[in-house]
PDB file of C-alpha atoms in Angstrom:
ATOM      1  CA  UNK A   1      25.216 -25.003 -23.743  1.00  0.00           C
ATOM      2  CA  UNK A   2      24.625 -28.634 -23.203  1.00  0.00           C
ATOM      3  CA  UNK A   3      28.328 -28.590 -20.844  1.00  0.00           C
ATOM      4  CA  UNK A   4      28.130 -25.541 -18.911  1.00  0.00           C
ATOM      5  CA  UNK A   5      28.575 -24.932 -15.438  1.00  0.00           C
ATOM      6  CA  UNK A   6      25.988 -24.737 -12.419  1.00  0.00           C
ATOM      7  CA  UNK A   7      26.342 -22.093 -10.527  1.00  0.00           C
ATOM      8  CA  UNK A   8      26.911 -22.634  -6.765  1.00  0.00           C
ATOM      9  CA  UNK A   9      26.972 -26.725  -7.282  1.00  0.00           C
ATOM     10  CA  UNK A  10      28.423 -28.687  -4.548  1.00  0.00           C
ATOM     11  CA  UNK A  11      31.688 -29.824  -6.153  1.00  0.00           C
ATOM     12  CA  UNK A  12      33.611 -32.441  -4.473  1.00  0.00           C
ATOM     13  CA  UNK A  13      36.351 -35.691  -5.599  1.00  0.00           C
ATOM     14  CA  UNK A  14      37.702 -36.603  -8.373  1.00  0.00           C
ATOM     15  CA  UNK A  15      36.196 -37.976 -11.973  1.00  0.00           C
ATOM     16  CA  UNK A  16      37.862 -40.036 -14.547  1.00  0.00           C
ATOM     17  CA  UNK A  17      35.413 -40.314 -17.676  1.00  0.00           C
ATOM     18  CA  UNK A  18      36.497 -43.298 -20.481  1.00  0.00           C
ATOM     19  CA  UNK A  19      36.817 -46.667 -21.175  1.00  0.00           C
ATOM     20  CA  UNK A  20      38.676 -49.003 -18.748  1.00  0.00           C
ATOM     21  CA  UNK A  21      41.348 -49.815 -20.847  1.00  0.00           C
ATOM     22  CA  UNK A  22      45.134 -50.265 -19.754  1.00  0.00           C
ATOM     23  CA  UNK A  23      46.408 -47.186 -21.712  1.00  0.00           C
ATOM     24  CA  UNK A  24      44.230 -44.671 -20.516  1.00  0.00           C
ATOM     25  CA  UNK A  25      46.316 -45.314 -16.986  1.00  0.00           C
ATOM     26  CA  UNK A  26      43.515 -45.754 -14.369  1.00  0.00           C
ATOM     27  CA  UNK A  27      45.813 -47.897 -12.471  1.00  0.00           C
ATOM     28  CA  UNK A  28      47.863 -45.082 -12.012  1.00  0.00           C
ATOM     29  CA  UNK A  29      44.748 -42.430 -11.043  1.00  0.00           C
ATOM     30  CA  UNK A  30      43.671 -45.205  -8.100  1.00  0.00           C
ATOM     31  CA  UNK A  31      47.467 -45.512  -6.738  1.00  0.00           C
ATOM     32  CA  UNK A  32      47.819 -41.255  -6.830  1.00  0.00           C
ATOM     33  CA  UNK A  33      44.413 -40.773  -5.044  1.00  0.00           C
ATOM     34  CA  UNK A  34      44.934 -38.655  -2.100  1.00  0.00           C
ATOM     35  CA  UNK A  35      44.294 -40.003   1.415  1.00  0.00           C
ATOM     36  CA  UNK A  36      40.203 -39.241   1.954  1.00  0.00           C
ATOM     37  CA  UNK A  37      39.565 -38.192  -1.368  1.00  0.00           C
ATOM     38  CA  UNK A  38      36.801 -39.918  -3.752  1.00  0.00           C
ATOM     39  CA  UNK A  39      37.013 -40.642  -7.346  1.00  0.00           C
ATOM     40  CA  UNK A  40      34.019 -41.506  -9.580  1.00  0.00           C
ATOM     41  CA  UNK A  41      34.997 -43.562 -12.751  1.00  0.00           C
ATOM     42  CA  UNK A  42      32.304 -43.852 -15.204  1.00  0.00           C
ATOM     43  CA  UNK A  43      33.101 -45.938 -17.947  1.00  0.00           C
ATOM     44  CA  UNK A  44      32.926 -49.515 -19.642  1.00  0.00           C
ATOM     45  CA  UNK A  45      35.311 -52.528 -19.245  1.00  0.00           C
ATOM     46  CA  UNK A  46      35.731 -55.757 -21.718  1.00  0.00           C
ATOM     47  CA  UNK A  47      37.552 -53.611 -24.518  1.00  0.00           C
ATOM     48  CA  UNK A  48      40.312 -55.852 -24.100  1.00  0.00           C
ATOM     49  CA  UNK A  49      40.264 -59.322 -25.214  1.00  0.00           C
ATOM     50  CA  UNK A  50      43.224 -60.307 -24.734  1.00  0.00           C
ATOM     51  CA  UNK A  51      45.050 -61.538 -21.713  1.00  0.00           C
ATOM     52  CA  UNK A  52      46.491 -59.496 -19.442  1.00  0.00           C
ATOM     53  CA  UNK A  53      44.901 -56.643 -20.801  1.00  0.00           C
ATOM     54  CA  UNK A  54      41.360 -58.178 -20.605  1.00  0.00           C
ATOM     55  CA  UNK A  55      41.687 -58.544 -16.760  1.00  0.00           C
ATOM     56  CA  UNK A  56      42.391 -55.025 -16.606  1.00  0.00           C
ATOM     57  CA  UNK A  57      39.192 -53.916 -14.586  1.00  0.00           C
ATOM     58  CA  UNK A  58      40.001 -56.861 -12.256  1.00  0.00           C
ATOM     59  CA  UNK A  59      43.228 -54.983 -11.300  1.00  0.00           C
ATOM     60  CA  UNK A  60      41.148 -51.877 -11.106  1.00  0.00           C
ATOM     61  CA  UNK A  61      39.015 -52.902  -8.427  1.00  0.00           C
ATOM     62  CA  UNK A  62      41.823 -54.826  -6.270  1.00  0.00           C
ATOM     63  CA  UNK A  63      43.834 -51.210  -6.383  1.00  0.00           C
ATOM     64  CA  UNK A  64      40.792 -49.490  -5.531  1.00  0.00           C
ATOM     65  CA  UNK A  65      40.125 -51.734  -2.027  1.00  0.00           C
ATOM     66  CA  UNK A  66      40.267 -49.845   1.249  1.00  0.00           C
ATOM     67  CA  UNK A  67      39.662 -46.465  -1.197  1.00  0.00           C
ATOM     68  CA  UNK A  68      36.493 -44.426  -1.665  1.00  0.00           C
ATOM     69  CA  UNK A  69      36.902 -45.231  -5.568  1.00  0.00           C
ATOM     70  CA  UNK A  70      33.104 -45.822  -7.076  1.00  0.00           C
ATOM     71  CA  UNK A  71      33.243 -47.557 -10.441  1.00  0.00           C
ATOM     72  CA  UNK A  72      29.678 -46.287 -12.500  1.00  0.00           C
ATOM     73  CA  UNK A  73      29.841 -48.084 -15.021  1.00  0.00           C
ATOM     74  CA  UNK A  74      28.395 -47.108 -18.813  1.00  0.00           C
ATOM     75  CA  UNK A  75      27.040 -43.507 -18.205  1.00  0.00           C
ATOM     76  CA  UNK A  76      24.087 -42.366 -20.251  1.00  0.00           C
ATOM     77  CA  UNK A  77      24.725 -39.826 -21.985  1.00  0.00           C
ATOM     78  CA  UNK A  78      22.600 -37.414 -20.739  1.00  0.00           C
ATOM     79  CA  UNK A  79      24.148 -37.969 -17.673  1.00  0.00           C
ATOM     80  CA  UNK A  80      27.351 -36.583 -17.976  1.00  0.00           C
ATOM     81  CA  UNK A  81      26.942 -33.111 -17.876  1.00  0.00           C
ATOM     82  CA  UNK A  82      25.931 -33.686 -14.092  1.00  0.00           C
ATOM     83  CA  UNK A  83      28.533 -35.630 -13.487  1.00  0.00           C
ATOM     84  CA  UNK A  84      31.121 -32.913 -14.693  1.00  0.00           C
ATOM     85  CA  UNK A  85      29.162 -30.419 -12.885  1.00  0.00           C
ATOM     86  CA  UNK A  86      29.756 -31.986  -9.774  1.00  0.00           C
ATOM     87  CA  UNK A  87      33.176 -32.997  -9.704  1.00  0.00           C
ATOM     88  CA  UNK A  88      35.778 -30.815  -8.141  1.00  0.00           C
ATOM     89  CA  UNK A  89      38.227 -32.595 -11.135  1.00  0.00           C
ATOM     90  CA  UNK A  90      38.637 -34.537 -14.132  1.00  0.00           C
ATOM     91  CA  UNK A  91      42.095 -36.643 -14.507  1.00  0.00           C
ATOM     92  CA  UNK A  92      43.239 -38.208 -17.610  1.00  0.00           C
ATOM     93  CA  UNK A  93      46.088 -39.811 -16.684  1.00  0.00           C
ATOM     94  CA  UNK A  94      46.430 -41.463 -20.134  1.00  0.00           C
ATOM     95  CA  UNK A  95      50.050 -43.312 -20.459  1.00  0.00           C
ATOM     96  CA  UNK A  96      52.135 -44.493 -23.278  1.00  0.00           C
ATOM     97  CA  UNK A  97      53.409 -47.068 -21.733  1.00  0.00           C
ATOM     98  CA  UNK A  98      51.141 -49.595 -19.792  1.00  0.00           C
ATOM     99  CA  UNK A  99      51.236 -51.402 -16.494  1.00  0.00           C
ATOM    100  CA  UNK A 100      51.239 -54.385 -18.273  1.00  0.00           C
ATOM    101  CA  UNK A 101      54.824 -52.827 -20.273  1.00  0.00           C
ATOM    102  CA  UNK A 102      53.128 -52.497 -23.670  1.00  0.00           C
ATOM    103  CA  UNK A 103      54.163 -49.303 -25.855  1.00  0.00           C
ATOM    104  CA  UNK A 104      50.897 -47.399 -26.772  1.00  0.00           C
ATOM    105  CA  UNK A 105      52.233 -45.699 -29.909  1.00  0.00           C
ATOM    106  CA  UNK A 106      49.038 -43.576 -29.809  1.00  0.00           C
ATOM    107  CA  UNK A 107      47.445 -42.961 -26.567  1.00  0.00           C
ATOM    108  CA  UNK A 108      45.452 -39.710 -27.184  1.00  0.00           C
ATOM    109  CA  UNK A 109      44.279 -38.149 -30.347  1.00  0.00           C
ATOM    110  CA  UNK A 110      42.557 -35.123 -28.887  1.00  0.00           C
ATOM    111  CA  UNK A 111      40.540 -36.103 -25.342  1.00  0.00           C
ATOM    112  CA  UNK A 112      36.459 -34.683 -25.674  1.00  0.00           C
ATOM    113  CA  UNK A 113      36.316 -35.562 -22.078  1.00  0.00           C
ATOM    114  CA  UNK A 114      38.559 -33.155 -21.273  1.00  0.00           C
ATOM    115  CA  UNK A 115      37.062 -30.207 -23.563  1.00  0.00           C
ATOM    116  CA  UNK A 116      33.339 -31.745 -22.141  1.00  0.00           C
ATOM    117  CA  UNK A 117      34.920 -30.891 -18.022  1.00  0.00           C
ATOM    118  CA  UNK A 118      36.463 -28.080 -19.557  1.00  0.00           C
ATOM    119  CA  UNK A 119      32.933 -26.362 -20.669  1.00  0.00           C
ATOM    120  CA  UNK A 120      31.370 -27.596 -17.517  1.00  0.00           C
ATOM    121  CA  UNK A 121      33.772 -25.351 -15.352  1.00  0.00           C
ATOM    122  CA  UNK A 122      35.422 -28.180 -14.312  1.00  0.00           C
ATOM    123  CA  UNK A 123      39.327 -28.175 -14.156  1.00  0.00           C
ATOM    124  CA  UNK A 124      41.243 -30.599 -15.887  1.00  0.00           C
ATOM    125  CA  UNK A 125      44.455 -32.708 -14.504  1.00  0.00           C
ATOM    126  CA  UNK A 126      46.059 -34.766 -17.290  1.00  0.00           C
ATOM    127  CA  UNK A 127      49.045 -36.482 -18.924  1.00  0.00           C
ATOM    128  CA  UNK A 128      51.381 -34.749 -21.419  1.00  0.00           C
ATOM    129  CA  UNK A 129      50.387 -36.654 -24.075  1.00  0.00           C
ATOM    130  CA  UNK A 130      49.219 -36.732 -27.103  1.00  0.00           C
ATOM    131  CA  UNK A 131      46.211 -34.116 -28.470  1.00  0.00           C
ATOM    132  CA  UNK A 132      45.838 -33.572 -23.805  1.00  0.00           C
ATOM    133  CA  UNK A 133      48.440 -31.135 -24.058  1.00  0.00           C
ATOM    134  CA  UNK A 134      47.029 -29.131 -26.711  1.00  0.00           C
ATOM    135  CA  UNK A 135      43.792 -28.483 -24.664  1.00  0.00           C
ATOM    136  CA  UNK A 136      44.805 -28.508 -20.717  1.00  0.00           C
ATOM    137  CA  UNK A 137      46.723 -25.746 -20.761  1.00  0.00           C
ATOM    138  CA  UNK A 138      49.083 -25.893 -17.682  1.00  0.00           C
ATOM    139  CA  UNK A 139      48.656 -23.539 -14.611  1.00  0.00           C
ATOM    140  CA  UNK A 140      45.199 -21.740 -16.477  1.00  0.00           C
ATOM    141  CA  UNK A 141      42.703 -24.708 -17.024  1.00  0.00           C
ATOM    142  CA  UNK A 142      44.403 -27.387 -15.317  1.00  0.00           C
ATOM    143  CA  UNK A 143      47.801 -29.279 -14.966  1.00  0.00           C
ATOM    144  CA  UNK A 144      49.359 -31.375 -17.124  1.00  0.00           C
ATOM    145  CA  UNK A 145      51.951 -34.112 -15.522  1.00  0.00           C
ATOM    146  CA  UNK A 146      54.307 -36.383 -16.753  1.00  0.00           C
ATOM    147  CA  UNK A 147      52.583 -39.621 -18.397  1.00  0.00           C
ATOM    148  CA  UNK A 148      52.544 -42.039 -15.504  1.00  0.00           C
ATOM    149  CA  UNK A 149      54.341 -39.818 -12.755  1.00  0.00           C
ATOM    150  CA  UNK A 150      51.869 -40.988  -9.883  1.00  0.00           C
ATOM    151  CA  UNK A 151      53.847 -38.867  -7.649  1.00  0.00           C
ATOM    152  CA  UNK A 152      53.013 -35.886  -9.563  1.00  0.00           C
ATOM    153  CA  UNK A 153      49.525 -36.570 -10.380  1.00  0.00           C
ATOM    154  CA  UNK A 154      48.889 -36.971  -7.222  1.00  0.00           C
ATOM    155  CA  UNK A 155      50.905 -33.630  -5.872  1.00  0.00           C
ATOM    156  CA  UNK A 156      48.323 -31.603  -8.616  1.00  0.00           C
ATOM    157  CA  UNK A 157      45.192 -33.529  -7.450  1.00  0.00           C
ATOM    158  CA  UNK A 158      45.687 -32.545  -3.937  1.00  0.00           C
ATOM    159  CA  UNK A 159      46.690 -29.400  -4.904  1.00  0.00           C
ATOM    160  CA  UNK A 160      43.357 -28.837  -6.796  1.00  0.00           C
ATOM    161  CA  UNK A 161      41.234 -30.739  -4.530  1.00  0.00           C
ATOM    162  CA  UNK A 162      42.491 -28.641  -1.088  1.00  0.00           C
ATOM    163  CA  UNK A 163      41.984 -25.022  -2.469  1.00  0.00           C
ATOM    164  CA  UNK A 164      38.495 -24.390  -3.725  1.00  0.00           C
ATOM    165  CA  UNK A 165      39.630 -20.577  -4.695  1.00  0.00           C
ATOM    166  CA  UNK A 166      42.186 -21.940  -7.653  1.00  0.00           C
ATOM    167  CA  UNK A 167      39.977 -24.653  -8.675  1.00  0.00           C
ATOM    168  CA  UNK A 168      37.221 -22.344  -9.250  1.00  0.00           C
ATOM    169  CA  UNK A 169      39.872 -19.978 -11.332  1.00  0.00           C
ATOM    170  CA  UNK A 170      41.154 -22.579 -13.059  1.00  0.00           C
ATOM    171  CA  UNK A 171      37.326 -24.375 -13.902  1.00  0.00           C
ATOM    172  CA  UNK A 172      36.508 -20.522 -15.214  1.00  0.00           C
ATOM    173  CA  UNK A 173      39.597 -20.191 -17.495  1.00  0.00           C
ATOM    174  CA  UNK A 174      38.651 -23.796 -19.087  1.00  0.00           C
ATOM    175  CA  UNK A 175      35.351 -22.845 -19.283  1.00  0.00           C
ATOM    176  CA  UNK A 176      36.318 -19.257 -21.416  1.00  0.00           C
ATOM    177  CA  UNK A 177      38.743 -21.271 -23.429  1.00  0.00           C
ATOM    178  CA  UNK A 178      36.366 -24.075 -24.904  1.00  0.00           C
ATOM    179  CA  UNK A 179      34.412 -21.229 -25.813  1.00  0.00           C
ATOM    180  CA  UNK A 180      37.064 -19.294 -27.721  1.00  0.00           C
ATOM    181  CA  UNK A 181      38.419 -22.399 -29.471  1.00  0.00           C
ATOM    182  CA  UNK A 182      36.175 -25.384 -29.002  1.00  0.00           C
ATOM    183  CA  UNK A 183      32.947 -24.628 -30.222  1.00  0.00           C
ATOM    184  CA  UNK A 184      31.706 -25.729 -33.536  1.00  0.00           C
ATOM    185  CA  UNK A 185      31.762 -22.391 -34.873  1.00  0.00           C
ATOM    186  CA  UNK A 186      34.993 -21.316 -33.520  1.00  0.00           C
ATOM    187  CA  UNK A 187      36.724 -24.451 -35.078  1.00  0.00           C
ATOM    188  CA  UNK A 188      35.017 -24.084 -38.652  1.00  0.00           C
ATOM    189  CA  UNK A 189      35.745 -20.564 -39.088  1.00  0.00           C
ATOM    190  CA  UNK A 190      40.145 -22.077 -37.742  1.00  0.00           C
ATOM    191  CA  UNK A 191      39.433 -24.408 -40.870  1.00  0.00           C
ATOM    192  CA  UNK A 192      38.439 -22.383 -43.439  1.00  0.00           C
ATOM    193  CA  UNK A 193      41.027 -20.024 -42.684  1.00  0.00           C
ATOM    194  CA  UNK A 194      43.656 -22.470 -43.064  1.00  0.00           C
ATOM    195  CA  UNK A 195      41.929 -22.937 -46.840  1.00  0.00           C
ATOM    196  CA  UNK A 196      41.650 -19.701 -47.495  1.00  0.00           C
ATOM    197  CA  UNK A 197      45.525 -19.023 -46.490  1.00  0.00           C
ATOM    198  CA  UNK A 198      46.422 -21.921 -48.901  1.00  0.00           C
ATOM    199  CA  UNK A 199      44.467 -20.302 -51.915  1.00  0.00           C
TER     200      UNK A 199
END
């Protein structure tokens, strides 16, 4: 209830939702933007201590000059729901391999952000990776691309962001499919089935 969609909300530009860390492949988001479109990233920096990883958000905001890219910060959160309610799409462009060349054995485990858009009516656009590709579900609730493919991220966010008609299908389809699978109930009574089908 908390993620649902508004009706008739003025949806517009794209949202990334996470920490600013070199994995989750902002860098690539910021170089796929499509000319005149805005993306929103809400999250925190300084998860990195390390160098070069710790100048990551540096890099972030030197790709993002001349761009309409707004950088939020922390989000509260009770306000994320309104933030996924108003964006036309989420992107996760999560990579297992970094700018910065570093293997990322584990880049996803499951992505809540994504179910979170996905209740929200919000379509999702993300990387085949990890637990992402078990919840975007390609061509129904979003697209999934190729993990660092900026070519292709950016073909699917243009694609979503120009025609308001599939968006809108594809926000309802995630929206019906976190409830089927997603909800607390609906993933307790997949558990205990899996017991019982051991006993």
């Amino acid at each position: 209830r908390r993620f649902s969609p508004e009706r008739d909300a003025d949806r517009h530009g794209v949202l990334f939702v996470g920490r600013l860390t070199p994995h989750k492949g902002i860098d690539r988001l910021i170089r796929a933007l499509p000319a005149g479109a805005a993306l929103r990233i809400a999250g925190s920096g300084g998860h990195d201590l390390r160098p070069p990883e710790r100048d990551y958000p540096d890099l972030l905001r030197r790709l993002a000059r001349d761009r309409e890219v707004a950088f939020l910060g922390p989000v509260p959160d009770p306000a994320l729901p309104g933030l996924y309610r108003r964006a036309a799409v989420l992107a996760l462009p999560s990579v297992d391999r970094t700018c910065y060349d570093r293997h990322v054995p584990v880049s996803e485990l499951l992505g809540l952000t994504a179910l979170e858009a996905m209740s929200s009516g919000t379509p999702v656009i993300a990387s085949r990776i990890g637990g992402l590709a078990e919840v975007v579900v390609d061509g129904q609730t979003g697209f999934l691309v190729e993990p660092g493919d900026v070519a292709a991220l950016q073909d699917r966010l243009a694609l979503v962001l120009s025609d308001r008609a599939l968006a809108a299908r594809l926000g309802a389809n995630a929206r019906d499919l976190v409830v089927q699978r997603f909800t607390w109930r609906a993933c307790a009574q997949r558990c205990l089935a899996a017991y019982r089908s051991l006993g």
